[in-house]
Short mmCIF file of C-alpha atoms in Angstrom, two decimals:
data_model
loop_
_atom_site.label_atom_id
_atom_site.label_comp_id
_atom_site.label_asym_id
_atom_site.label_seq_id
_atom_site.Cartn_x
_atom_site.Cartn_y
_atom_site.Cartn_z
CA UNK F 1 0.00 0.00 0.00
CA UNK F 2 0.58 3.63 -0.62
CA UNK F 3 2.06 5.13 2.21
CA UNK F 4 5.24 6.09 4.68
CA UNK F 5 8.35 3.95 3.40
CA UNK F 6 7.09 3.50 -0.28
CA UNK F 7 8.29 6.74 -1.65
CA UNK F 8 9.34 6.13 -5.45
CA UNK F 9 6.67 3.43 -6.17
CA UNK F 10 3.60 3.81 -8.20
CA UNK F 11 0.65 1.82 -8.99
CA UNK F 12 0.62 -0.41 -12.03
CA UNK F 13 -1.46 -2.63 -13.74
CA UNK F 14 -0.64 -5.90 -14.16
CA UNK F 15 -2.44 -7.80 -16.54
CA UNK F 16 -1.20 -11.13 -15.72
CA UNK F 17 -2.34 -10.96 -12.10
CA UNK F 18 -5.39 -8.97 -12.84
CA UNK F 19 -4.66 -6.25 -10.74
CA UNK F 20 -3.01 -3.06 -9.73
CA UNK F 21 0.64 -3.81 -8.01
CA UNK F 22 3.14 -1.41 -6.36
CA UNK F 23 6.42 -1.08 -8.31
CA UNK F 24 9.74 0.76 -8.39
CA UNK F 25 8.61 4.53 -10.24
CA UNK F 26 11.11 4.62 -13.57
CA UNK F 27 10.90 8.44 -13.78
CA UNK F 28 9.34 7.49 -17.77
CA UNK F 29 12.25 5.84 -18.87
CA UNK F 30 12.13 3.08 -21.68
CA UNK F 31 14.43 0.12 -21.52
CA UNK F 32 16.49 0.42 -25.09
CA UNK F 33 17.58 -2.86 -25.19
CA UNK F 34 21.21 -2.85 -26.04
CA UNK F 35 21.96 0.78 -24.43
CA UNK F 36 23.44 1.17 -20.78
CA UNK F 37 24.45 3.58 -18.74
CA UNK F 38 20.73 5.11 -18.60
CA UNK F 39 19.85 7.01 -15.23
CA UNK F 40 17.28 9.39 -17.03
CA UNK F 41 16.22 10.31 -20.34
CA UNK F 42 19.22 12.17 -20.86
CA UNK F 43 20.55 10.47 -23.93
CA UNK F 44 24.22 12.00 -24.28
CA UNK F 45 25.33 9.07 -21.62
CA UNK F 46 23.81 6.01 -24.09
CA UNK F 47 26.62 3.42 -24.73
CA UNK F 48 26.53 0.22 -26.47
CA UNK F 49 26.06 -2.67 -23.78
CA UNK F 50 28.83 -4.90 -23.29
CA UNK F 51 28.69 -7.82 -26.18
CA UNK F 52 26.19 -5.82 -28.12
CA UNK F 53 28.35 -5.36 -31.70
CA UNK F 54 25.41 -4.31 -34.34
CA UNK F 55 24.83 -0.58 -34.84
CA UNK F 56 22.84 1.25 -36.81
CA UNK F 57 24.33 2.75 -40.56
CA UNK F 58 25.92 6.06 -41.32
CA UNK F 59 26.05 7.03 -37.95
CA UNK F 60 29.06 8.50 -35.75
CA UNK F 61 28.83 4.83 -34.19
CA UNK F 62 28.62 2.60 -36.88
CA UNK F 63 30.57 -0.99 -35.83
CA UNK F 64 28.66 -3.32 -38.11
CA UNK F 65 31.91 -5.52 -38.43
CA UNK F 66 32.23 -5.27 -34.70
CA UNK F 67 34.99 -3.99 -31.74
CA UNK F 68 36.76 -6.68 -29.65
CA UNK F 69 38.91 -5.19 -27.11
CA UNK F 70 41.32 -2.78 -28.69
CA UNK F 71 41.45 -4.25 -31.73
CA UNK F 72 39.45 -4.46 -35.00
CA UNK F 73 38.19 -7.32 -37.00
CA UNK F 74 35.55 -7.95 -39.79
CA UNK F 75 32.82 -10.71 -39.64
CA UNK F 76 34.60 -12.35 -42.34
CA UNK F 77 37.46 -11.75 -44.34
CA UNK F 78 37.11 -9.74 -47.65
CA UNK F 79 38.99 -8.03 -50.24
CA UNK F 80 37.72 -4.50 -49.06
CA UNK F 81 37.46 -5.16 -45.32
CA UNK F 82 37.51 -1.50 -44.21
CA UNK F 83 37.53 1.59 -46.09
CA UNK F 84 38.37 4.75 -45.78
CA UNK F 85 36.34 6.67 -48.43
CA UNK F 86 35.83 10.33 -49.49
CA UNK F 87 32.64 12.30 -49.56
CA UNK F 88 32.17 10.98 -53.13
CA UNK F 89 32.34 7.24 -52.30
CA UNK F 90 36.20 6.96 -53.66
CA UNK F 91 38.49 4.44 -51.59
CA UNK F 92 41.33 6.29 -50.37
CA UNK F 93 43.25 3.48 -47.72
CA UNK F 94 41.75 0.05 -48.41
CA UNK F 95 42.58 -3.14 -46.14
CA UNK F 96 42.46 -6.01 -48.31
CA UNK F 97 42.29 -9.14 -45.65
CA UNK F 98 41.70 -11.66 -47.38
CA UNK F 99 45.73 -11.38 -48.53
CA UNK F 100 46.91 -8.98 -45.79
CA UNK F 101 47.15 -6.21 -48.00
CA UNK F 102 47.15 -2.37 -47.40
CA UNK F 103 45.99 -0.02 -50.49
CA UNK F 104 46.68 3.31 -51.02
CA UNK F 105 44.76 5.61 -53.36
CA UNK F 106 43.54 2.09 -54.67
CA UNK F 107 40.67 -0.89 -54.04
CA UNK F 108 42.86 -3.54 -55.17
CA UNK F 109 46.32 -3.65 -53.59
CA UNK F 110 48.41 -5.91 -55.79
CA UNK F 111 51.41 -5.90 -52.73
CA UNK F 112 51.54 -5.89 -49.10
CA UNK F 113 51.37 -2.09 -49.04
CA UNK F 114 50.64 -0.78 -52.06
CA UNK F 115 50.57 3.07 -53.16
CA UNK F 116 49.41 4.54 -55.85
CA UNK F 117 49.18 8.18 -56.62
CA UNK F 118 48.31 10.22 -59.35
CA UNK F 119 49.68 13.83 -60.01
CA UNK F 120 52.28 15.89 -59.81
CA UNK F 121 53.43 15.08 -55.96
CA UNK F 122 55.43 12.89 -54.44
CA UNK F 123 53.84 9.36 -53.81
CA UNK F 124 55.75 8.74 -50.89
CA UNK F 125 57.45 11.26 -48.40
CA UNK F 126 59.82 10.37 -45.38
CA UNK F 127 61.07 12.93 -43.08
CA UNK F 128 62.23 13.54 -39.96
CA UNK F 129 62.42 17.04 -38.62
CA UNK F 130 63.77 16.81 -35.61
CA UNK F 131 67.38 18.60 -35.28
CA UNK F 132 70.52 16.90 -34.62
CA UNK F 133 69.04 13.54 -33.34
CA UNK F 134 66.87 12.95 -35.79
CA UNK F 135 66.85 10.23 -38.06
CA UNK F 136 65.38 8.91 -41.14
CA UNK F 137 65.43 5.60 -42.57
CA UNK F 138 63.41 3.33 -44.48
CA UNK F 139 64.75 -0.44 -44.51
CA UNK F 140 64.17 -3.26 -46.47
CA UNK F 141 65.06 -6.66 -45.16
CA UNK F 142 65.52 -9.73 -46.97
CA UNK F 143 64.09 -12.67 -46.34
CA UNK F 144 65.31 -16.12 -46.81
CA UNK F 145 65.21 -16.44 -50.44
CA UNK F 146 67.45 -13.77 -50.63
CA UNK F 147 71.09 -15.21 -50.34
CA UNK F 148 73.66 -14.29 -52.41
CA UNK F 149 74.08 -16.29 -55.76
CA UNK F 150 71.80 -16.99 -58.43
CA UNK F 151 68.29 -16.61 -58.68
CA UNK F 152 67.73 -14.17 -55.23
CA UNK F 153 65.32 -11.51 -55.45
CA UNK F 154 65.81 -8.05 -55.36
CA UNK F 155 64.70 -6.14 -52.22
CA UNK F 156 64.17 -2.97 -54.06
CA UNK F 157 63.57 -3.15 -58.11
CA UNK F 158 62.80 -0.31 -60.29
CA UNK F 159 60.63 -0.70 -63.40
CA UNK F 160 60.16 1.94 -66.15
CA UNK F 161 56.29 2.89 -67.59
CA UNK F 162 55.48 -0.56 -69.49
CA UNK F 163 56.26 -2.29 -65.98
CA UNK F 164 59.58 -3.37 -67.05
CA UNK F 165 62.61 -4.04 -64.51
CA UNK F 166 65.15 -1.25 -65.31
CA UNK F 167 67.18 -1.82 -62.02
CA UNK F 168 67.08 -3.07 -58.74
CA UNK F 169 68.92 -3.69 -55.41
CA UNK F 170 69.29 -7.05 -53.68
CA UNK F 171 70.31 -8.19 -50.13
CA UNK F 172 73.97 -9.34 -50.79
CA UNK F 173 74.49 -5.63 -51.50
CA UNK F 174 74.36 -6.37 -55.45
CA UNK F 175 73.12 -3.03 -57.24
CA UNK F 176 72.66 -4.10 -61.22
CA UNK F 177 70.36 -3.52 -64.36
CA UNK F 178 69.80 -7.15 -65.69
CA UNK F 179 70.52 -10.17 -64.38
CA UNK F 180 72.23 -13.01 -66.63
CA UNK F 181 71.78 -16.42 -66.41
CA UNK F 182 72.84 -17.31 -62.70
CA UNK F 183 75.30 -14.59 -62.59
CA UNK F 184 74.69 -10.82 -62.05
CA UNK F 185 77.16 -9.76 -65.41
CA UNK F 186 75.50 -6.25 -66.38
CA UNK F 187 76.06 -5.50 -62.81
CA UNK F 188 77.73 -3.18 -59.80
CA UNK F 189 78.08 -4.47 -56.44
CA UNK F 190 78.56 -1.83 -53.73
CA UNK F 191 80.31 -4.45 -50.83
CA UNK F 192 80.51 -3.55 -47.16
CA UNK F 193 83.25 -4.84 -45.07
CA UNK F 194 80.46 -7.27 -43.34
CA UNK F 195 80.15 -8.99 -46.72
CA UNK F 196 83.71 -8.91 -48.07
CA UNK F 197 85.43 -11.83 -48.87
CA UNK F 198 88.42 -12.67 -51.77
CA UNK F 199 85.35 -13.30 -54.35
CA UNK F 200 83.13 -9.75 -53.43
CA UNK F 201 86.18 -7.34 -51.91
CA UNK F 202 84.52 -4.06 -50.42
CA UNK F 203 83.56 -1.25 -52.77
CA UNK F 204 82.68 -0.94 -56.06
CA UNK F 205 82.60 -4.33 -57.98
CA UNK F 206 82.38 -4.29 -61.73
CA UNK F 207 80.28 -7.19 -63.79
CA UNK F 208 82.56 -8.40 -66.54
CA UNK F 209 80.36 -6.57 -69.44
CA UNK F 210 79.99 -3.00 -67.21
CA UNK F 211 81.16 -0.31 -69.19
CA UNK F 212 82.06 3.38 -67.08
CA UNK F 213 81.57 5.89 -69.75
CA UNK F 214 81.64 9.30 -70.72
CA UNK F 215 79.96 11.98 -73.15
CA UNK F 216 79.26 15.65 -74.48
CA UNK F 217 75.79 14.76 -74.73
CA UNK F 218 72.89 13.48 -71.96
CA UNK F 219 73.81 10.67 -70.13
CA UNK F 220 72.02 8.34 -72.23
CA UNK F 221 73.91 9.42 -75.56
CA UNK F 222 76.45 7.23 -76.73
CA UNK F 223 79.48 7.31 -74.76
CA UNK F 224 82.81 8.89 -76.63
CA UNK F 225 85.21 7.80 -73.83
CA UNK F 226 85.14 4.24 -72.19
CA UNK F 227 86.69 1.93 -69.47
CA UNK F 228 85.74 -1.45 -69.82
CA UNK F 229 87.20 -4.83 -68.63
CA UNK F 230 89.33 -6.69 -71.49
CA UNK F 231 90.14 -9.63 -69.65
CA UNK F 232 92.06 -10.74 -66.34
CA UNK F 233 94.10 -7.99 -65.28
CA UNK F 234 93.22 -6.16 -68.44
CA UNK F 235 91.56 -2.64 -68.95
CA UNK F 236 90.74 -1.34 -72.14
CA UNK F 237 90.35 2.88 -71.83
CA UNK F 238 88.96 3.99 -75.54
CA UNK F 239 86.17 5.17 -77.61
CA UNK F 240 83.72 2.15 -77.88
CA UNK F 241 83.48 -1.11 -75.50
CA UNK F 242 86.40 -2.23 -77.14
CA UNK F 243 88.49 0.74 -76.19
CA UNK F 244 91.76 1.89 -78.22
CA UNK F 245 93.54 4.29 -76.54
CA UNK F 246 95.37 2.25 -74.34
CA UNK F 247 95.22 -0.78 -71.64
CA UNK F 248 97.00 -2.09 -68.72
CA UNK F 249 97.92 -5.34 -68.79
CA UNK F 250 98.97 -6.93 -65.40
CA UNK F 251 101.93 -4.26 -64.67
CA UNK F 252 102.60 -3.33 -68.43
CA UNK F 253 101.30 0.08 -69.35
CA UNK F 254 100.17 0.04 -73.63
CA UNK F 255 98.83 4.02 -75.01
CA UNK F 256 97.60 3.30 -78.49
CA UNK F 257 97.58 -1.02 -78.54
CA UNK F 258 96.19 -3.67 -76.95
CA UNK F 259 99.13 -5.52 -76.21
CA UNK F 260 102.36 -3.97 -75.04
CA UNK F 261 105.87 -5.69 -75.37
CA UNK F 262 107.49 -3.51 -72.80
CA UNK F 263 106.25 -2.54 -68.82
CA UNK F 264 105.52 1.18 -71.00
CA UNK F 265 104.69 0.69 -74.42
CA UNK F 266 103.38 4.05 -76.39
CA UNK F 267 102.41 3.35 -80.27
CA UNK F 268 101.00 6.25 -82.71
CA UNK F 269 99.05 4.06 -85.85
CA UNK F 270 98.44 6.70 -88.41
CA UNK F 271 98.43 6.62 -92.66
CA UNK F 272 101.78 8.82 -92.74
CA UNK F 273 104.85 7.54 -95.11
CA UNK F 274 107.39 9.59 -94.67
CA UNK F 275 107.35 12.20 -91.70
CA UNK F 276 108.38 11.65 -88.09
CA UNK F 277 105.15 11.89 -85.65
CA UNK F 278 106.23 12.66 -81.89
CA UNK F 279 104.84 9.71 -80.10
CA UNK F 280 105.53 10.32 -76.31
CA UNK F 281 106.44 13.90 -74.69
CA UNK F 282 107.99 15.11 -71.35
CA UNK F 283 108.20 18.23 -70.78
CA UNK F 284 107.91 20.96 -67.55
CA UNK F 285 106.59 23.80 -66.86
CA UNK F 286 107.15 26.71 -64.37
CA UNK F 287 104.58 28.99 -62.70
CA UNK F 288 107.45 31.98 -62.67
CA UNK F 289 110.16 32.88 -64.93
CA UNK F 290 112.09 29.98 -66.53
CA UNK F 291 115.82 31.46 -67.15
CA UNK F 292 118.91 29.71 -68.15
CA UNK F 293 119.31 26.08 -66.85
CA UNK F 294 115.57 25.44 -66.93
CA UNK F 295 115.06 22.12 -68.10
CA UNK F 296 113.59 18.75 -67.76
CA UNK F 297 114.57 15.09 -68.32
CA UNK F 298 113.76 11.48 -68.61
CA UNK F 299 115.84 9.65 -65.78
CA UNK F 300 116.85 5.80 -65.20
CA UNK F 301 117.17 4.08 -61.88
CA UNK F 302 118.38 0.82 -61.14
CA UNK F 303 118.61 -0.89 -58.28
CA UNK F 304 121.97 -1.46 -56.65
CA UNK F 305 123.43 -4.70 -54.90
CA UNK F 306 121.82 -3.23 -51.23
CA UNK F 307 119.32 -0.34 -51.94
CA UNK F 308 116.57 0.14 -54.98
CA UNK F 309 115.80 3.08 -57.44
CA UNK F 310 119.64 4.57 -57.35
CA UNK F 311 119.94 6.96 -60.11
CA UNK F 312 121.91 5.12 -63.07
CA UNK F 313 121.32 7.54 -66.38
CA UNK F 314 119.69 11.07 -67.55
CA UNK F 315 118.53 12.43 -71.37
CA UNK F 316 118.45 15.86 -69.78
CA UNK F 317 117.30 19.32 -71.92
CA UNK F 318 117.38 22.86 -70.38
CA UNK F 319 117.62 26.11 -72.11
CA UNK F 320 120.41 28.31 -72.61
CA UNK F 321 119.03 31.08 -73.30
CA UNK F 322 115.25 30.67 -71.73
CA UNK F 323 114.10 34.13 -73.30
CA UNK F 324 111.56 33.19 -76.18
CA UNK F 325 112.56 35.11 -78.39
CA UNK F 326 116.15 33.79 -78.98
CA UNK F 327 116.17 30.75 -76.65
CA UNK F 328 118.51 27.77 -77.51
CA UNK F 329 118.80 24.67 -75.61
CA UNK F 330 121.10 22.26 -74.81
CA UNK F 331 120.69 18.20 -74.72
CA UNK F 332 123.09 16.18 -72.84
CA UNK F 333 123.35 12.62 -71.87
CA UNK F 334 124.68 11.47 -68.88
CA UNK F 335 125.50 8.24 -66.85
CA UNK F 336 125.91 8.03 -62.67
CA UNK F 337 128.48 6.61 -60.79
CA UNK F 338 128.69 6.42 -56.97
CA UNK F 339 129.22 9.90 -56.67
CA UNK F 340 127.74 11.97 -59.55
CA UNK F 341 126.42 12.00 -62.52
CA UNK F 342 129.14 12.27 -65.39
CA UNK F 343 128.25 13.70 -69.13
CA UNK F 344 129.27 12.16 -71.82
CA UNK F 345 128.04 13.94 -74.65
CA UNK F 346 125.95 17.25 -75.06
CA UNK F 347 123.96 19.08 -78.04
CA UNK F 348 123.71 22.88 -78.43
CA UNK F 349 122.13 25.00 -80.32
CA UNK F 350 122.72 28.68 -81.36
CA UNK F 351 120.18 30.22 -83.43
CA UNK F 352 121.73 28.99 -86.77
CA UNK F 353 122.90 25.04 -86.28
CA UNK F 354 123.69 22.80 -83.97
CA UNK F 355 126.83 22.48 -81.42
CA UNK F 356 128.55 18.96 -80.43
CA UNK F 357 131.11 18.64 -77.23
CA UNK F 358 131.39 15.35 -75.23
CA UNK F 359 132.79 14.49 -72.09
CA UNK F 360 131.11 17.68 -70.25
CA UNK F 361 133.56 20.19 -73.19
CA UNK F 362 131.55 23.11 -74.48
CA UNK F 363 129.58 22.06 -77.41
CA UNK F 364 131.65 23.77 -80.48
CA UNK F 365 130.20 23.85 -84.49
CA UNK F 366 131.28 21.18 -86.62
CA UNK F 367 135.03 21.73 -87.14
CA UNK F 368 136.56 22.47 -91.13
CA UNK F 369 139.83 21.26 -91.80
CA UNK F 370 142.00 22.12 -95.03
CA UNK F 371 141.39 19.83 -98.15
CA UNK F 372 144.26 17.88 -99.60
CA UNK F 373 147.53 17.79 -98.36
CA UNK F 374 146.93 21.32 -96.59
CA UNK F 375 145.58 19.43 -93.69
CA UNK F 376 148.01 18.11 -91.03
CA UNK F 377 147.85 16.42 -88.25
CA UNK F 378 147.96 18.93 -85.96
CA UNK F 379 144.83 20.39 -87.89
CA UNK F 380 143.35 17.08 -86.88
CA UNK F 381 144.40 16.94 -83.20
CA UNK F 382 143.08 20.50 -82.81
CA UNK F 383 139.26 19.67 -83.84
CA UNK F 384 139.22 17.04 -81.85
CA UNK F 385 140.28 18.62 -78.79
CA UNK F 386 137.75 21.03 -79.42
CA UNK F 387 135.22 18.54 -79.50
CA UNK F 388 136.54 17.27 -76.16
CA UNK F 389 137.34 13.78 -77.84
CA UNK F 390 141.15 14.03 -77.30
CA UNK F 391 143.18 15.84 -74.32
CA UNK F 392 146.57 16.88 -74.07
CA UNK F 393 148.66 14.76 -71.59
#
């Protein structure tokens, strides 16, 4: 009954019974099923009851697919699992879980993140502002398949419009264009010291076929200077693969052939008949003033019975008179002993022929002596000593 200690109960028909019972007053409030948290009407505090997982459509609380815990999960797994869509309808991140596959900018991720972008920005964009300390780096590990040797995949690959391999990287540090048969031979290997071994030494390793080359033109113009690999412990440096200026052979030096006799072998190959080409020069130049006694030379050392490289011979040519106008120069060709270097013969020249002295003399002109019987001995003994062939005892 109605009365002191019933406060908050009401009367209420109940059919069942056939007649009016006291119950609990709900202040008007309608049990919504799946929503808790109610204390009133006030509908800002409704919250999905625990285990309830179906929501309506297009609202701010739309979990058709369902929360469990922190993490999310469809009813089954599809193709298009979630979406994240623009106003007009246009999937912009799709996850594909059917083959654990993220899309970007496309419905149908062919990879395990796939991007795809269209216009004039940057698909993808790593940066890390933070000063000093900050780092940025974006790795790509191999898996198994990807041991050195034949048939490993690369862990980065380039491919041109048509969806063509251009280049690519792989695991073993291997940076080529094509791969050949079971061998990378269009190839350069960039080895770290982790990886280094007598077959892959660190730095920059050269397939057999690589070709460094230069031109005037872009970079994909045919090249007008070369170095390529000719064969063991050959280089070829030229103007095709080839090459024809010159090689190095093991420790033989060839400028102009393929195949030098000598440890430096120079060879000029031209249609001339009957004129003298210069074929190697040595020369020196000064940043002042040359004056007399400026010269330069070609110098041979030998090694002795104890010590190596001890100078043995000199061609040697310096000016006599360095002003350009009316220079001269002088030639001379000496041999070394244990204390100096003694001349043997010298060439001068004085603006009208050519001088001769040996043993260290002064060079003189070519001597005249009488014709006939008019020349005597004495005529004889006097060009000579001024040659410097003969001396007076």
């Amino acid at each position: 009954t109605p009365g002191a200690g019933n406060d908050g109960y009401a009367l209420t028909w109940d059919d069942g019974a056939g007649e009016f019972v006291l119950t609990a007053a709900g202040g008007g409030v309608t049990d919504h099923g799946a929503l808790t948290g109610l204390s009133d009407d006030d509908h800002s505090q409704y919250l999905l009851a625990t285990g309830a997982r179906t929501g309506a459509s297009s609202q701010a609380q739309t979990f058709t697919n369902g929360i469990i815990g922190p993490s999310w999960k469809p009813a089954s797994d599809s193709t298009t699992a979630l979406q994240l869509q623009n106003a007009a309808g246009t999937s912009l991140v799709n996850l594909d879980t059917s083959n654990s596959r993220v899309g970007i900018s496309t419905a149908s991720p062919g990879y395990g993140l796939d991007v795809q972008h269209t216009g004039n920005l940057l698909t993808a964009y790593f940066y890390n502002p933070t000063a000093s300390t900050g780092k940025t780096k974006v790795v790509m590990r191999a898996g198994a398949g990807n041991s050195l040797g034949g048939g490993s995949e690369p862990v980065l690959e380039v491919q041109n419009s048509a969806g063509t391999q251009t280049a690519f990287v792989r695991a073993d540090g291997l940076i080529a264009s094509t791969l050949v048969g079971t061998k990378d031979d269009n190839s350069v290997a960039l080895v770290d010291t982790s990886k280094a071994s007598g077959s892959y030494p660190v730095g920059v390793n050269l397939g057999s076929s690589a070709i460094v080359g230069w031109s005037s033109g872009a970079w994909y113009s045919a090249k007008d200077t070369t170095i390529t690999r000719g064969a063991a412990g050959k280089v070829y440096i030229g103007s095709s693969s080839g090459g024809s200026a010159g090689t190095l052979v093991a420790a033989s030096v060839g400028a102009g052939t393929a195949s030098p006799s000598t440890t430096l072998h120079a060879l000029t190959t031209d249609s001339g008949t009957s004129a003298v080409v210069n074929v190697a020069t040595v020369g020196h130049n000064s940043s002042g003033t040359a004056a007399a006694g400026f010269g330069g030379g070609l110098a041979f050392n030998l090694q002795s019975s104890t010590t190596a490289s001890q100078s043995a011979g000199l061609i040697a040519s310096s000016w006599i008179v360095a002003t350009h106008a009316s220079r001269t120069a002088r030639m001379a060709l000496s041999a070394y002993d244990y204390n100096s270097a003694r001349e043997g013969m010298r060439i001068d020249t004085d603006g009208s022929q050519a001088l001769l002295g040996f043993y260290a003399h002064s060079a003189v002109a070519q001597q005249v002596l009488a014709t006939g019987a008019g020349a005597t001995v004495d005529n004889v003994i006097s060009a000579l000593q001024a040659l410097g062939l003969v001396k007076q005892s």
